[in-house]
Amino acid sequence: MSSSLNFEVLIPRSLCEIENTDKLIVDDEGLASFFITWEKGIVSDLKPLNIENKKPTKILFPRFVETHSHLDKSFTWGEFPNFKSNYEEALSVNLEEHITRTTKKVLDRAERSLNLALKNGYRAIRSHIDTYEALEKNIWAELFNLQKEYSSKLKLQFVALAPLEFWDTDNGEKLAKKFSIHKGILGGVVVPPFNKKKIKSLLSKMLLLADKYQLEIDLHIDESTSDPGAGIKVLLETIDRLNIKVPITCSHLSSILNLKDNEIINLGRKIAEKEIKVIALPLTNFWLLNRNDKNTSLNRPVAPIKQLQKSLVDVSIGSDNVQDPWYSFGNYDPFYLMTCAMPMLQLSPWERLTLSSFFLAPSRLLNLSWDGLIKKGCPADFVIVDAEKWADIFSSNLTKKVFINGELYC
Ligand SMILES: [Zn+2]
């Protein structure tokens, strides 16, 4: 086991921080040449590499953070396929899967997913776990054991994805109390069409419960093609009325794309003002929403990342489902996500805000102790790939090495 390692690497300029930039060479794609050293898991030196006609042939990234996944149903596609590939059918097949669900099956799926995620370069994952009355009672104890088991390599956060009504029951309160010890997050779905009065009342109860136990909330909201922004508008009204401060994440927030530009900007300002964080999930949105088997259309709602960023909203990009009724593909691979999402959403990898949504915003969203910026004193938690330009990253034959706490993991 070597305690000191060093590399000549390229690092995206917006993902690193150094004091003296005098001799720093940054290429046209925003990749800067560095000499990096780490000892005992911590970066001990980071300096510009300035040798004429010599460019490193490796790119270094901080290990990735997945803001939105569903470990509990990953890899169920074989048993529970959804060949119609639309939202309604996904939900219906998902409910069929619930009937056969056991704690053991969920743990097997989660472990398989986490091992892949580690190998592919993730350091933290937030996962929603379907939560309903008939769920086996021991599941949360087992999931928190799993969280502990992986904690030296990967930080795992759980969101209990329940019907909003659940948070107004005794079992909901009991789970919230348990979550106050384990830092679990309350989840739910707010998708139109809905009864506005009823949703307002349920959201109020959920927010008050979160406030009582000092918990965060993460909602699947406005993952829809109709009623643009109906969910977020109700949520904002409810927060205003209650006048409480609960940390909130809005996952999806897709339909607001169909609002007028000035409406999106205004809504974005309110979202930023309330410090609500947003996760855009382009893969599932593009796959499930507005599906038309006869006509090809580009009309897919996805959170308007650039407008939201312009309104100072902290936006992350996540993967969502992996090989289950909601999304047939994926492999807990951040490079797959970047390869699909960047061209899909016209996000350029040499733009600071693009990289922020893949690296820095996710670290903030999960409240990680390291923000993902590479600098002296940061943890040596890296993915190093054989590449010298962005095109190499988005090719299929990427060779990579993952370092965890400074040691080669794979
Ligand atoms: Zn989801």
mmCIF file of C-alpha atoms and ligand atoms in Angstrom:
data_model
loop_
_atom_site.group_PDB
_atom_site.id
_atom_site.type_symbol
_atom_site.label_atom_id
_atom_site.label_comp_id
_atom_site.label_asym_id
_atom_site.label_seq_id
_atom_site.Cartn_x
_atom_site.Cartn_y
_atom_site.Cartn_z
ATOM 1 C CA MET A 1 0.000 0.000 0.000
ATOM 2 C CA SER A 2 1.658 3.222 -1.151
ATOM 3 C CA SER A 3 0.893 6.274 0.930
ATOM 4 C CA SER A 4 2.150 8.887 -1.566
ATOM 5 C CA LEU A 5 1.140 9.099 -5.210
ATOM 6 C CA ASN A 6 1.566 11.702 -7.897
ATOM 7 C CA PHE A 7 0.242 12.240 -11.397
ATOM 8 C CA GLU A 8 0.498 14.614 -14.308
ATOM 9 C CA VAL A 9 -3.118 15.266 -15.184
ATOM 10 C CA LEU A 10 -5.617 17.562 -16.822
ATOM 11 C CA ILE A 11 -8.351 18.889 -14.541
ATOM 12 C CA PRO A 12 -11.332 20.980 -15.679
ATOM 13 C CA ARG A 13 -10.313 24.502 -14.616
ATOM 14 C CA SER A 14 -13.646 25.198 -12.940
ATOM 15 C CA LEU A 15 -13.239 22.155 -10.692
ATOM 16 C CA CYS A 16 -9.973 23.200 -9.079
ATOM 17 C CA GLU A 17 -8.621 25.956 -6.919
ATOM 18 C CA ILE A 18 -4.987 27.082 -6.675
ATOM 19 C CA GLU A 19 -3.383 30.212 -5.330
ATOM 20 C CA ASN A 20 -0.808 30.923 -8.003
ATOM 21 C CA THR A 21 -2.215 30.650 -11.515
ATOM 22 C CA ASP A 22 0.701 32.440 -13.246
ATOM 23 C CA LYS A 23 2.071 29.413 -15.021
ATOM 24 C CA LEU A 24 -1.169 27.532 -15.432
ATOM 25 C CA ILE A 25 -1.815 26.245 -18.940
ATOM 26 C CA VAL A 26 -5.514 25.923 -19.759
ATOM 27 C CA ASP A 27 -6.478 24.534 -23.164
ATOM 28 C CA ASP A 28 -9.384 25.714 -25.345
ATOM 29 C CA GLU A 29 -11.702 23.138 -23.756
ATOM 30 C CA GLY A 30 -11.052 24.441 -20.240
ATOM 31 C CA LEU A 31 -8.703 21.621 -19.215
ATOM 32 C CA ALA A 32 -5.756 22.740 -17.088
ATOM 33 C CA SER A 33 -2.416 20.886 -16.782
ATOM 34 C CA PHE A 34 -1.439 19.991 -13.224
ATOM 35 C CA PHE A 35 1.022 18.019 -11.185
ATOM 36 C CA ILE A 36 -0.906 16.538 -8.275
ATOM 37 C CA THR A 37 0.423 14.683 -5.240
ATOM 38 C CA TRP A 38 -1.431 13.064 -2.385
ATOM 39 C CA GLU A 39 -0.327 11.483 0.849
ATOM 40 C CA LYS A 40 -2.399 9.448 3.282
ATOM 41 C CA GLY A 41 -5.578 10.186 1.369
ATOM 42 C CA ILE A 42 -5.162 13.980 1.229
ATOM 43 C CA VAL A 43 -3.904 16.177 -1.628
ATOM 44 C CA SER A 44 -0.555 17.544 -0.451
ATOM 45 C CA ASP A 45 0.429 19.421 -3.587
ATOM 46 C CA LEU A 46 -1.314 20.808 -6.649
ATOM 47 C CA LYS A 47 0.788 22.882 -9.002
ATOM 48 C CA PRO A 48 0.687 23.998 -12.625
ATOM 49 C CA LEU A 49 2.433 21.670 -15.019
ATOM 50 C CA ASN A 50 4.251 23.824 -17.463
ATOM 51 C CA ILE A 51 6.470 21.866 -19.751
ATOM 52 C CA GLU A 52 6.596 22.975 -23.352
ATOM 53 C CA ASN A 53 4.872 20.692 -25.851
ATOM 54 C CA LYS A 54 3.830 18.285 -23.142
ATOM 55 C CA LYS A 55 0.190 17.747 -22.329
ATOM 56 C CA PRO A 56 -0.973 15.126 -19.820
ATOM 57 C CA THR A 57 -2.854 12.183 -21.286
ATOM 58 C CA LYS A 58 -5.154 11.709 -18.308
ATOM 59 C CA ILE A 59 -8.083 13.735 -17.015
ATOM 60 C CA LEU A 60 -8.808 13.786 -13.288
ATOM 61 C CA PHE A 61 -12.288 14.299 -11.813
ATOM 62 C CA PRO A 62 -13.530 14.327 -8.253
ATOM 63 C CA ARG A 63 -15.494 11.141 -7.577
ATOM 64 C CA PHE A 64 -19.093 11.701 -8.596
ATOM 65 C CA VAL A 65 -22.264 12.310 -6.599
ATOM 66 C CA GLU A 66 -25.593 10.803 -7.672
ATOM 67 C CA THR A 67 -28.419 13.015 -6.457
ATOM 68 C CA HIS A 68 -31.382 10.899 -7.468
ATOM 69 C CA SER A 69 -31.677 7.149 -7.806
ATOM 70 C CA HIS A 70 -33.968 4.243 -6.939
ATOM 71 C CA LEU A 71 -31.753 1.453 -5.576
ATOM 72 C CA ASP A 72 -34.834 -0.492 -4.441
ATOM 73 C CA LYS A 73 -36.049 -1.257 -7.952
ATOM 74 C CA SER A 74 -32.864 -1.244 -10.019
ATOM 75 C CA PHE A 75 -32.408 -4.180 -12.385
ATOM 76 C CA THR A 76 -36.037 -5.317 -12.149
ATOM 77 C CA TRP A 77 -36.584 -4.702 -15.868
ATOM 78 C CA GLY A 78 -36.167 -8.405 -16.704
ATOM 79 C CA GLU A 79 -38.945 -9.441 -14.344
ATOM 80 C CA PHE A 80 -41.048 -6.292 -14.699
ATOM 81 C CA PRO A 81 -40.544 -4.848 -18.175
ATOM 82 C CA ASN A 82 -42.485 -1.875 -19.496
ATOM 83 C CA PHE A 83 -42.440 -2.145 -23.267
ATOM 84 C CA LYS A 84 -44.936 0.708 -23.657
ATOM 85 C CA SER A 85 -42.270 2.830 -21.960
ATOM 86 C CA ASN A 86 -44.634 5.558 -20.811
ATOM 87 C CA TYR A 87 -45.238 6.978 -17.317
ATOM 88 C CA GLU A 88 -48.646 5.342 -16.738
ATOM 89 C CA GLU A 89 -47.407 1.861 -17.604
ATOM 90 C CA ALA A 90 -44.253 2.364 -15.508
ATOM 91 C CA LEU A 91 -46.398 3.186 -12.481
ATOM 92 C CA SER A 92 -48.669 0.224 -13.063
ATOM 93 C CA VAL A 93 -45.740 -2.251 -13.424
ATOM 94 C CA ASN A 94 -44.069 -0.653 -10.382
ATOM 95 C CA LEU A 95 -47.157 -1.485 -8.315
ATOM 96 C CA GLU A 96 -47.044 -5.097 -9.573
ATOM 97 C CA GLU A 97 -43.447 -5.299 -8.368
ATOM 98 C CA HIS A 98 -44.486 -4.099 -4.905
ATOM 99 C CA ILE A 99 -46.619 -7.224 -4.458
ATOM 100 C CA THR A 100 -43.564 -9.501 -4.728
ATOM 101 C CA ARG A 101 -41.137 -7.179 -2.936
ATOM 102 C CA THR A 102 -39.178 -8.456 0.075
ATOM 103 C CA THR A 103 -36.467 -6.831 2.167
ATOM 104 C CA LYS A 104 -33.966 -9.350 0.812
ATOM 105 C CA LYS A 105 -34.781 -8.512 -2.800
ATOM 106 C CA VAL A 106 -34.390 -4.788 -2.093
ATOM 107 C CA LEU A 107 -31.054 -5.325 -0.335
ATOM 108 C CA ASP A 108 -29.745 -7.480 -3.190
ATOM 109 C CA ARG A 109 -30.692 -4.820 -5.733
ATOM 110 C CA ALA A 110 -29.164 -2.080 -3.583
ATOM 111 C CA GLU A 111 -25.882 -3.929 -3.063
ATOM 112 C CA ARG A 112 -25.552 -4.743 -6.736
ATOM 113 C CA SER A 113 -26.156 -1.075 -7.532
ATOM 114 C CA LEU A 114 -23.732 0.248 -4.915
ATOM 115 C CA ASN A 115 -20.917 -2.049 -6.030
ATOM 116 C CA LEU A 116 -21.376 -0.887 -9.601
ATOM 117 C CA ALA A 117 -21.583 2.745 -8.517
ATOM 118 C CA LEU A 118 -18.318 2.450 -6.582
ATOM 119 C CA LYS A 119 -16.554 0.825 -9.506
ATOM 120 C CA ASN A 120 -17.894 3.489 -11.872
ATOM 121 C CA GLY A 121 -16.688 6.354 -9.694
ATOM 122 C CA TYR A 122 -19.439 7.510 -7.329
ATOM 123 C CA ARG A 123 -18.670 8.716 -3.792
ATOM 124 C CA ALA A 124 -22.215 9.502 -2.653
ATOM 125 C CA ILE A 125 -25.748 8.549 -3.645
ATOM 126 C CA ARG A 126 -29.195 9.757 -2.641
ATOM 127 C CA SER A 127 -31.773 7.056 -3.235
ATOM 128 C CA HIS A 128 -35.536 7.097 -2.971
ATOM 129 C CA ILE A 129 -37.066 3.967 -1.475
ATOM 130 C CA ASP A 130 -40.732 3.202 -2.237
ATOM 131 C CA THR A 131 -42.543 3.384 1.085
ATOM 132 C CA TYR A 132 -46.055 2.058 1.661
ATOM 133 C CA GLU A 133 -48.060 0.444 4.450
ATOM 134 C CA ALA A 134 -47.517 -3.181 3.313
ATOM 135 C CA LEU A 135 -43.718 -2.809 3.246
ATOM 136 C CA GLU A 136 -41.828 -5.287 5.451
ATOM 137 C CA LYS A 137 -41.234 -3.624 8.791
ATOM 138 C CA ASN A 138 -37.517 -4.425 9.093
ATOM 139 C CA ILE A 139 -36.563 -2.819 5.797
ATOM 140 C CA TRP A 140 -35.396 0.509 7.217
ATOM 141 C CA ALA A 141 -33.174 -1.104 9.867
ATOM 142 C CA GLU A 142 -31.565 -3.209 7.128
ATOM 143 C CA LEU A 143 -31.118 -0.235 4.805
ATOM 144 C CA PHE A 144 -29.475 1.811 7.549
ATOM 145 C CA ASN A 145 -27.155 -1.166 8.210
ATOM 146 C CA LEU A 146 -26.231 -1.128 4.544
ATOM 147 C CA GLN A 147 -25.589 2.611 4.754
ATOM 148 C CA LYS A 148 -23.165 1.988 7.613
ATOM 149 C CA GLU A 149 -21.499 -0.943 5.887
ATOM 150 C CA TYR A 150 -20.598 1.210 2.857
ATOM 151 C CA SER A 151 -19.874 4.422 4.759
ATOM 152 C CA SER A 152 -16.063 4.321 4.495
ATOM 153 C CA LYS A 153 -16.306 4.273 0.697
ATOM 154 C CA LEU A 154 -19.606 5.875 -0.183
ATOM 155 C CA LYS A 155 -22.104 8.137 1.514
ATOM 156 C CA LEU A 156 -25.644 6.925 1.134
ATOM 157 C CA GLN A 157 -28.779 9.004 1.761
ATOM 158 C CA PHE A 158 -32.299 7.621 1.813
ATOM 159 C CA VAL A 159 -35.563 9.294 0.906
ATOM 160 C CA ALA A 160 -38.778 7.518 1.892
ATOM 161 C CA LEU A 161 -40.853 7.888 -1.267
ATOM 162 C CA ALA A 162 -44.394 7.597 0.090
ATOM 163 C CA PRO A 163 -47.868 8.751 -0.931
ATOM 164 C CA LEU A 164 -48.300 12.221 0.639
ATOM 165 C CA GLU A 165 -51.146 10.780 2.772
ATOM 166 C CA PHE A 166 -48.627 8.487 4.517
ATOM 167 C CA TRP A 167 -47.034 11.465 6.289
ATOM 168 C CA ASP A 168 -50.398 12.140 7.926
ATOM 169 C CA THR A 169 -50.572 8.679 9.573
ATOM 170 C CA ASP A 170 -49.147 7.234 12.815
ATOM 171 C CA ASN A 171 -46.729 5.109 10.796
ATOM 172 C CA GLY A 172 -45.614 8.196 8.922
ATOM 173 C CA GLU A 173 -44.903 10.010 12.179
ATOM 174 C CA LYS A 174 -43.048 6.953 13.551
ATOM 175 C CA LEU A 175 -40.856 6.792 10.454
ATOM 176 C CA ALA A 176 -40.131 10.524 10.634
ATOM 177 C CA LYS A 177 -39.034 10.064 14.239
ATOM 178 C CA LYS A 178 -36.749 7.188 13.235
ATOM 179 C CA PHE A 179 -35.377 9.334 10.411
ATOM 180 C CA SER A 180 -34.422 12.080 12.834
ATOM 181 C CA ILE A 181 -31.743 9.697 14.179
ATOM 182 C CA HIS A 182 -30.562 8.374 10.814
ATOM 183 C CA LYS A 183 -30.951 11.596 8.824
ATOM 184 C CA GLY A 184 -33.490 10.144 6.451
ATOM 185 C CA ILE A 185 -35.441 12.397 4.101
ATOM 186 C CA LEU A 186 -39.213 12.616 3.578
ATOM 187 C CA GLY A 187 -40.320 12.037 0.002
ATOM 188 C CA GLY A 188 -43.485 12.083 -2.046
ATOM 189 C CA VAL A 189 -44.993 12.688 -5.460
ATOM 190 C CA VAL A 190 -46.781 15.858 -6.571
ATOM 191 C CA VAL A 191 -47.927 15.386 -10.136
ATOM 192 C CA PRO A 192 -51.071 16.860 -11.762
ATOM 193 C CA PRO A 193 -53.951 16.416 -12.220
ATOM 194 C CA PHE A 194 -54.647 16.894 -8.519
ATOM 195 C CA ASN A 195 -57.115 18.491 -6.136
ATOM 196 C CA LYS A 196 -55.321 21.692 -5.212
ATOM 197 C CA LYS A 197 -56.963 22.058 -1.807
ATOM 198 C CA LYS A 198 -56.175 18.475 -0.839
ATOM 199 C CA ILE A 199 -52.554 18.686 -2.009
ATOM 200 C CA LYS A 200 -52.084 21.946 -0.101
ATOM 201 C CA SER A 201 -53.331 20.336 3.084
ATOM 202 C CA LEU A 202 -51.170 17.216 2.636
ATOM 203 C CA LEU A 203 -48.065 19.245 1.789
ATOM 204 C CA SER A 204 -48.659 21.402 4.877
ATOM 205 C CA LYS A 205 -48.777 18.330 7.100
ATOM 206 C CA MET A 206 -45.651 16.909 5.500
ATOM 207 C CA LEU A 207 -43.765 20.201 5.888
ATOM 208 C CA LEU A 208 -44.810 20.526 9.539
ATOM 209 C CA LEU A 209 -43.713 16.941 10.218
ATOM 210 C CA ALA A 210 -40.332 17.614 8.580
ATOM 211 C CA ASP A 211 -40.004 20.790 10.623
ATOM 212 C CA LYS A 212 -40.872 18.982 13.862
ATOM 213 C CA TYR A 213 -38.123 16.389 13.367
ATOM 214 C CA GLN A 214 -35.689 18.715 11.541
ATOM 215 C CA LEU A 215 -35.768 16.681 8.347
ATOM 216 C CA GLU A 216 -35.346 17.497 4.688
ATOM 217 C CA ILE A 217 -37.934 16.935 1.972
ATOM 218 C CA ASP A 218 -37.318 15.658 -1.565
ATOM 219 C CA LEU A 219 -40.339 15.627 -3.882
ATOM 220 C CA HIS A 220 -40.926 14.122 -7.310
ATOM 221 C CA ILE A 221 -42.729 17.192 -8.595
ATOM 222 C CA ASP A 222 -44.244 18.208 -11.927
ATOM 223 C CA GLU A 223 -42.894 15.169 -13.781
ATOM 224 C CA SER A 224 -45.643 15.783 -16.254
ATOM 225 C CA THR A 225 -46.660 17.125 -19.639
ATOM 226 C CA SER A 226 -49.817 18.898 -18.434
ATOM 227 C CA ASP A 227 -50.559 21.797 -16.068
ATOM 228 C CA PRO A 228 -47.103 23.410 -16.275
ATOM 229 C CA GLY A 229 -45.717 24.163 -12.833
ATOM 230 C CA ALA A 230 -48.932 23.256 -10.977
ATOM 231 C CA GLY A 231 -47.031 21.382 -8.258
ATOM 232 C CA ILE A 232 -44.267 23.906 -7.603
ATOM 233 C CA LYS A 233 -46.805 26.744 -7.445
ATOM 234 C CA VAL A 234 -48.814 24.938 -4.751
ATOM 235 C CA LEU A 235 -45.624 24.107 -2.878
ATOM 236 C CA LEU A 236 -44.462 27.739 -2.903
ATOM 237 C CA GLU A 237 -47.875 28.965 -1.707
ATOM 238 C CA THR A 238 -47.844 26.407 1.104
ATOM 239 C CA ILE A 239 -44.349 27.353 2.289
ATOM 240 C CA ASP A 240 -45.330 31.024 2.273
ATOM 241 C CA ARG A 241 -48.435 30.362 4.312
ATOM 242 C CA LEU A 242 -46.665 28.196 6.924
ATOM 243 C CA ASN A 243 -43.662 30.489 7.110
ATOM 244 C CA ILE A 244 -41.293 27.673 8.112
ATOM 245 C CA LYS A 245 -37.866 26.793 6.849
ATOM 246 C CA VAL A 246 -37.479 23.175 5.770
ATOM 247 C CA PRO A 247 -34.696 22.248 3.320
ATOM 248 C CA ILE A 248 -36.468 21.187 0.119
ATOM 249 C CA THR A 249 -35.345 19.477 -3.065
ATOM 250 C CA CYS A 250 -37.548 19.452 -6.147
ATOM 251 C CA SER A 251 -36.752 16.443 -8.304
ATOM 252 C CA HIS A 252 -37.818 16.626 -11.979
ATOM 253 C CA LEU A 253 -39.633 19.988 -12.081
ATOM 254 C CA SER A 254 -40.046 19.174 -15.757
ATOM 255 C CA SER A 255 -43.338 20.735 -16.817
ATOM 256 C CA ILE A 256 -42.267 24.312 -16.007
ATOM 257 C CA LEU A 257 -40.343 24.162 -19.268
ATOM 258 C CA ASN A 258 -43.717 24.735 -20.944
ATOM 259 C CA LEU A 259 -44.256 28.074 -19.191
ATOM 260 C CA LYS A 260 -43.343 31.349 -20.871
ATOM 261 C CA ASP A 261 -39.704 32.368 -20.414
ATOM 262 C CA ASN A 262 -40.455 35.293 -18.086
ATOM 263 C CA GLU A 263 -42.684 33.020 -15.989
ATOM 264 C CA ILE A 264 -39.857 30.493 -15.667
ATOM 265 C CA ILE A 265 -37.463 33.239 -14.589
ATOM 266 C CA ASN A 266 -39.946 34.603 -12.018
ATOM 267 C CA LEU A 267 -40.682 31.150 -10.666
ATOM 268 C CA GLY A 268 -36.926 30.475 -10.592
ATOM 269 C CA ARG A 269 -36.389 33.602 -8.479
ATOM 270 C CA LYS A 270 -38.975 32.408 -5.946
ATOM 271 C CA ILE A 271 -37.394 28.947 -5.874
ATOM 272 C CA ALA A 272 -33.960 30.496 -5.294
ATOM 273 C CA GLU A 273 -35.313 32.810 -2.614
ATOM 274 C CA LYS A 274 -36.660 29.800 -0.685
ATOM 275 C CA GLU A 275 -33.323 28.024 -1.220
ATOM 276 C CA ILE A 276 -35.134 25.133 -2.862
ATOM 277 C CA LYS A 277 -32.705 22.940 -4.800
ATOM 278 C CA VAL A 278 -33.607 21.361 -8.116
ATOM 279 C CA ILE A 279 -32.560 18.074 -9.721
ATOM 280 C CA ALA A 280 -33.037 17.776 -13.480
ATOM 281 C CA LEU A 281 -33.549 14.199 -14.602
ATOM 282 C CA PRO A 282 -33.308 14.239 -18.388
ATOM 283 C CA LEU A 283 -32.966 10.490 -18.991
ATOM 284 C CA THR A 284 -36.334 9.443 -17.537
ATOM 285 C CA ASN A 285 -38.055 12.609 -18.754
ATOM 286 C CA PHE A 286 -36.923 12.043 -22.329
ATOM 287 C CA TRP A 287 -37.785 8.346 -22.154
ATOM 288 C CA LEU A 288 -41.219 8.443 -20.519
ATOM 289 C CA LEU A 289 -42.901 11.780 -21.077
ATOM 290 C CA ASN A 290 -44.905 12.768 -24.116
ATOM 291 C CA ARG A 291 -44.193 9.432 -25.761
ATOM 292 C CA ASN A 292 -45.743 9.042 -29.169
ATOM 293 C CA ASP A 293 -45.193 5.763 -30.973
ATOM 294 C CA LYS A 294 -46.246 7.086 -34.357
ATOM 295 C CA ASN A 295 -44.473 10.412 -34.519
ATOM 296 C CA THR A 296 -41.029 11.537 -33.577
ATOM 297 C CA SER A 297 -41.191 14.684 -31.524
ATOM 298 C CA LEU A 298 -38.618 16.673 -29.618
ATOM 299 C CA ASN A 299 -41.261 17.923 -27.239
ATOM 300 C CA ARG A 300 -40.089 16.589 -23.851
ATOM 301 C CA PRO A 301 -40.395 18.530 -20.635
ATOM 302 C CA VAL A 302 -37.225 18.636 -18.539
ATOM 303 C CA ALA A 303 -36.237 21.165 -15.876
ATOM 304 C CA PRO A 304 -35.042 24.304 -17.732
ATOM 305 C CA ILE A 305 -31.533 24.153 -16.292
ATOM 306 C CA LYS A 306 -30.117 27.303 -17.858
ATOM 307 C CA GLN A 307 -33.107 29.532 -16.982
ATOM 308 C CA LEU A 308 -33.100 28.207 -13.408
ATOM 309 C CA GLN A 309 -29.358 28.785 -13.081
ATOM 310 C CA LYS A 310 -29.891 32.295 -14.427
ATOM 311 C CA SER A 311 -32.360 32.795 -11.537
ATOM 312 C CA LEU A 312 -29.612 31.575 -9.162
ATOM 313 C CA VAL A 313 -31.235 28.210 -8.439
ATOM 314 C CA ASP A 314 -28.761 25.474 -7.509
ATOM 315 C CA VAL A 315 -29.454 22.814 -10.159
ATOM 316 C CA SER A 316 -28.023 19.290 -10.179
ATOM 317 C CA ILE A 317 -28.356 16.695 -12.902
ATOM 318 C CA GLY A 318 -29.179 13.162 -11.783
ATOM 319 C CA SER A 319 -29.711 9.776 -13.396
ATOM 320 C CA ASP A 320 -32.970 8.499 -11.861
ATOM 321 C CA ASN A 321 -33.934 4.884 -12.625
ATOM 322 C CA VAL A 322 -31.640 2.091 -13.792
ATOM 323 C CA GLN A 323 -32.980 -0.908 -15.728
ATOM 324 C CA ASP A 324 -36.454 -0.923 -14.197
ATOM 325 C CA PRO A 325 -39.987 -0.190 -15.473
ATOM 326 C CA TRP A 326 -39.243 3.565 -15.471
ATOM 327 C CA TYR A 327 -36.033 3.435 -17.503
ATOM 328 C CA SER A 328 -34.727 0.419 -19.361
ATOM 329 C CA PHE A 329 -31.051 1.368 -19.495
ATOM 330 C CA GLY A 330 -28.195 2.779 -17.413
ATOM 331 C CA ASN A 331 -25.617 1.195 -15.160
ATOM 332 C CA TYR A 332 -24.822 3.597 -12.287
ATOM 333 C CA ASP A 333 -22.196 5.117 -14.553
ATOM 334 C CA PRO A 334 -21.662 8.886 -14.340
ATOM 335 C CA PHE A 335 -19.953 8.859 -17.734
ATOM 336 C CA TYR A 336 -23.088 7.361 -19.308
ATOM 337 C CA LEU A 337 -25.122 10.167 -17.717
ATOM 338 C CA MET A 338 -22.766 12.891 -18.989
ATOM 339 C CA THR A 339 -22.544 11.303 -22.435
ATOM 340 C CA CYS A 340 -26.345 11.289 -22.785
ATOM 341 C CA ALA A 341 -27.293 14.453 -20.943
ATOM 342 C CA MET A 342 -24.784 16.951 -22.330
ATOM 343 C CA PRO A 343 -25.725 16.647 -26.014
ATOM 344 C CA MET A 344 -29.402 16.117 -25.141
ATOM 345 C CA LEU A 345 -29.600 19.389 -23.209
ATOM 346 C CA GLN A 346 -26.978 21.310 -25.212
ATOM 347 C CA LEU A 347 -24.772 21.641 -22.151
ATOM 348 C CA SER A 348 -21.114 22.167 -23.033
ATOM 349 C CA PRO A 349 -18.514 20.459 -20.857
ATOM 350 C CA TRP A 350 -16.201 23.479 -21.066
ATOM 351 C CA GLU A 351 -18.827 25.691 -19.403
ATOM 352 C CA ARG A 352 -18.457 26.226 -15.640
ATOM 353 C CA LEU A 353 -22.202 25.960 -14.975
ATOM 354 C CA THR A 354 -22.418 22.625 -16.787
ATOM 355 C CA LEU A 355 -19.715 21.105 -14.604
ATOM 356 C CA SER A 356 -21.262 22.701 -11.539
ATOM 357 C CA SER A 357 -24.496 20.811 -12.198
ATOM 358 C CA PHE A 358 -22.648 17.489 -12.432
ATOM 359 C CA PHE A 359 -20.089 17.917 -9.635
ATOM 360 C CA LEU A 360 -20.480 20.868 -7.282
ATOM 361 C CA ALA A 361 -24.259 21.333 -6.974
ATOM 362 C CA PRO A 362 -24.736 17.589 -6.210
ATOM 363 C CA SER A 363 -22.128 17.810 -3.409
ATOM 364 C CA ARG A 364 -24.010 20.778 -1.939
ATOM 365 C CA LEU A 365 -27.347 19.017 -2.340
ATOM 366 C CA LEU A 366 -26.178 16.047 -0.295
ATOM 367 C CA ASN A 367 -24.474 18.367 2.198
ATOM 368 C CA LEU A 368 -21.183 16.513 1.775
ATOM 369 C CA SER A 369 -18.176 17.566 3.823
ATOM 370 C CA TRP A 370 -16.184 17.998 0.580
ATOM 371 C CA ASP A 371 -17.682 20.322 -2.057
ATOM 372 C CA GLY A 372 -15.864 18.480 -4.865
ATOM 373 C CA LEU A 373 -13.372 21.277 -5.631
ATOM 374 C CA ILE A 374 -9.861 19.941 -6.147
ATOM 375 C CA LYS A 375 -7.322 21.835 -4.071
ATOM 376 C CA LYS A 376 -4.553 21.328 -1.537
ATOM 377 C CA GLY A 377 -5.976 19.555 1.497
ATOM 378 C CA CYS A 378 -8.973 17.997 -0.283
ATOM 379 C CA PRO A 379 -9.522 14.246 -0.075
ATOM 380 C CA ALA A 380 -7.846 12.143 -2.773
ATOM 381 C CA ASP A 381 -11.166 10.792 -4.012
ATOM 382 C CA PHE A 382 -10.730 10.781 -7.746
ATOM 383 C CA VAL A 383 -11.575 9.184 -11.030
ATOM 384 C CA ILE A 384 -8.691 9.374 -13.496
ATOM 385 C CA VAL A 385 -9.463 8.555 -17.106
ATOM 386 C CA ASP A 386 -7.201 7.989 -20.083
ATOM 387 C CA ALA A 387 -8.209 11.040 -22.076
ATOM 388 C CA GLU A 388 -6.847 14.352 -23.246
ATOM 389 C CA LYS A 389 -9.979 16.012 -24.597
ATOM 390 C CA TRP A 390 -13.724 15.934 -23.918
ATOM 391 C CA ALA A 391 -14.365 13.840 -27.023
ATOM 392 C CA ASP A 392 -12.336 11.029 -25.417
ATOM 393 C CA ILE A 393 -14.663 11.117 -22.385
ATOM 394 C CA PHE A 394 -17.767 10.681 -24.491
ATOM 395 C CA SER A 395 -16.417 7.684 -26.368
ATOM 396 C CA SER A 396 -17.249 4.110 -25.506
ATOM 397 C CA ASN A 397 -13.787 2.818 -24.642
ATOM 398 C CA LEU A 398 -12.962 4.886 -21.608
ATOM 399 C CA THR A 399 -10.289 3.412 -19.339
ATOM 400 C CA LYS A 400 -10.549 4.694 -15.804
ATOM 401 C CA LYS A 401 -9.035 4.295 -12.374
ATOM 402 C CA VAL A 402 -10.941 5.053 -9.188
ATOM 403 C CA PHE A 403 -9.103 6.262 -6.071
ATOM 404 C CA ILE A 404 -10.851 6.184 -2.699
ATOM 405 C CA ASN A 405 -9.123 7.878 0.261
ATOM 406 C CA GLY A 406 -5.984 7.995 -1.870
ATOM 407 C CA GLU A 407 -5.877 4.261 -2.565
ATOM 408 C CA LEU A 408 -6.520 2.627 -5.909
ATOM 409 C CA TYR A 409 -9.960 0.998 -5.635
ATOM 410 C CA CYS A 410 -10.153 -0.359 -9.174
HETATM 411 ZN ZN ZN B 1 -37.168 9.281 -9.313
#
